[in-house]
Amino acid sequence: MARQMLEEAIATPTAKGRGQVPVLIERFAVRLRAAGFRDDEIVSVPVEIDGEKTAGLVVRYAGRDPKAKPIAFLGHMDVVDALKENWATDPYVPTEKDGYIYGRGSTDNKAGVTALVASFIRLKKSGFVPQRDLLLAFSGDEESGMMTTRALTRHPLVARAEYALNSDAGSGQQGADGKYRFNIQAAEKTYANFVIGARNPGGHSSAPGPDNAIYDLARALVKLEGLRFPVEFNDITRIMVADLAKEKGGELGDALNRLLANPGDAAARAIAEKYPRDANILWTTCVATMLQAGNAPNALPQNANATVNCRIFPGTTVEAARARIGATIANPKLTVTVLGEGVASPVSPVNPAVFARLQKAMDATYPGVVLKPSMSSGGTDGREFRAAGIPTYGAGALALKADDGRAHGTDERVPIAAYLKQLDYWDALLRDLGSRP
């Protein structure tokens, strides 16, 4: 059943603009009703975005104690759209090949949501009654705005949650050495886009003057390239960096240990910057990602804009990052504005009791794997839940190999064996958490 649900979900193209999220919700609802969930326990949370009707989904697995705070289990039903011509298979036709199921959303995040729905159904059919409410809280636009996520955090059932466990932040890795590595995501950087804008009256290209919007913007971007935010630590990243220093060793390990002792060590920072995939947890990053300028090849540019993407360390506000960019480019003729909305996300506190339960479920699935808290540089629904005051932690047991990290890219795929093994993890975790007050 879980495999059938995954294939049905992949075959439902839930990308923005296709209007298919409500279709997937109804497919889940049919199976949930058949398992014994009442209609009033399966709640669609409708939201209209840019003229498209989409929705979030709340499923209540009713517990014995209605006064106890529930636990929410998160995932997102939407996907980033795919270009069929770039794929070896049709992205919306689930295809089995070499032990994988290929299809858009197979890992991000339909493997998570279908495993959770299947686990709720499995428990319901077994007659299990939890001590307190367990909730599914699935968003419908995590990839394109998280408006449904915000609606979920305001839903009266979900808003009461003691904490949330996020399947979208619960995958791990199987290294070339065969060893498995999983973490508990307890924080993530804020995602924010800014636009640096230059304006000019323009004119005929045959008579260029001393002012040019493109040149002004180019000089600003050169300055932006040199922007460095300070090294920062919180309770989560301090653990991560200490572990990373042990794992990496060498010059990077030495530099990380020196930064732990003295975040202002410029020489150690210079070494860490040579390893951006590891060091990005140490500071806020801002990088130019898009350019738009000019309106005709024979006219002086009247407008020049650069989009700057920032991944902001928890505790730094979006406005503080915007102000820092403005101070760096130091040109009052240019504007720095927030594109869309950036949401600051606090760090979820280290919770030994919750972590012990997650470790117990991991022990039942991948014995010997030791879970530790982590912070991610990407963004998930957890950002909005943390901002709403609901501590959120990554949870799951989807083990991916190095070449399986294809979310948002071509030929996305999920290992069938790893997907099915998740069912053992969620069954153990849901029974454990549901049996406790």
Coordinates of C-alpha atoms in Angstrom, one line a residue, residues 4-5 14 24 36 45 72 77 83 95 103 109 126 132 155 214 239 270 293 304 318 326 333 346 360-361 382 422 437:
Q4 CA 1.1 2.3 -4.3
M5 CA 0.6 5.6 -2.5
T14 CA 1.5 19.0 -7.6
L24 CA -3.7 14.5 -3.9
G36 CA -11.4 4.4 9.9
V45 CA -7.1 23.9 4.8
A72 CA 2.5 17.3 14.7
M77 CA 2.8 17.7 -0.9
L83 CA 11.0 19.6 -17.7
T95 CA 9.2 4.3 -13.1
G103 CA 9.8 10.6 -10.5
N109 CA 8.9 15.1 -0.2
S126 CA -4.2 -2.4 14.1
R132 CA -2.6 12.1 23.0
H155 CA -5.1 25.9 12.6
I214 CA 24.9 49.3 -15.0
I239 CA 27.8 20.7 18.6
A270 CA 40.3 32.1 5.8
A293 CA 19.5 45.7 -16.8
A304 CA 19.8 47.8 -13.4
V318 CA 16.2 40.1 7.8
G326 CA 23.5 48.7 2.1
K333 CA 21.9 56.3 -5.1
P346 CA 14.6 30.8 15.8
K360 CA 15.2 4.9 20.0
A361 CA 13.4 4.8 16.7
G382 CA 10.1 24.0 9.9
Q422 CA 11.0 4.1 6.7
P437 CA 1.5 11.4 28.0

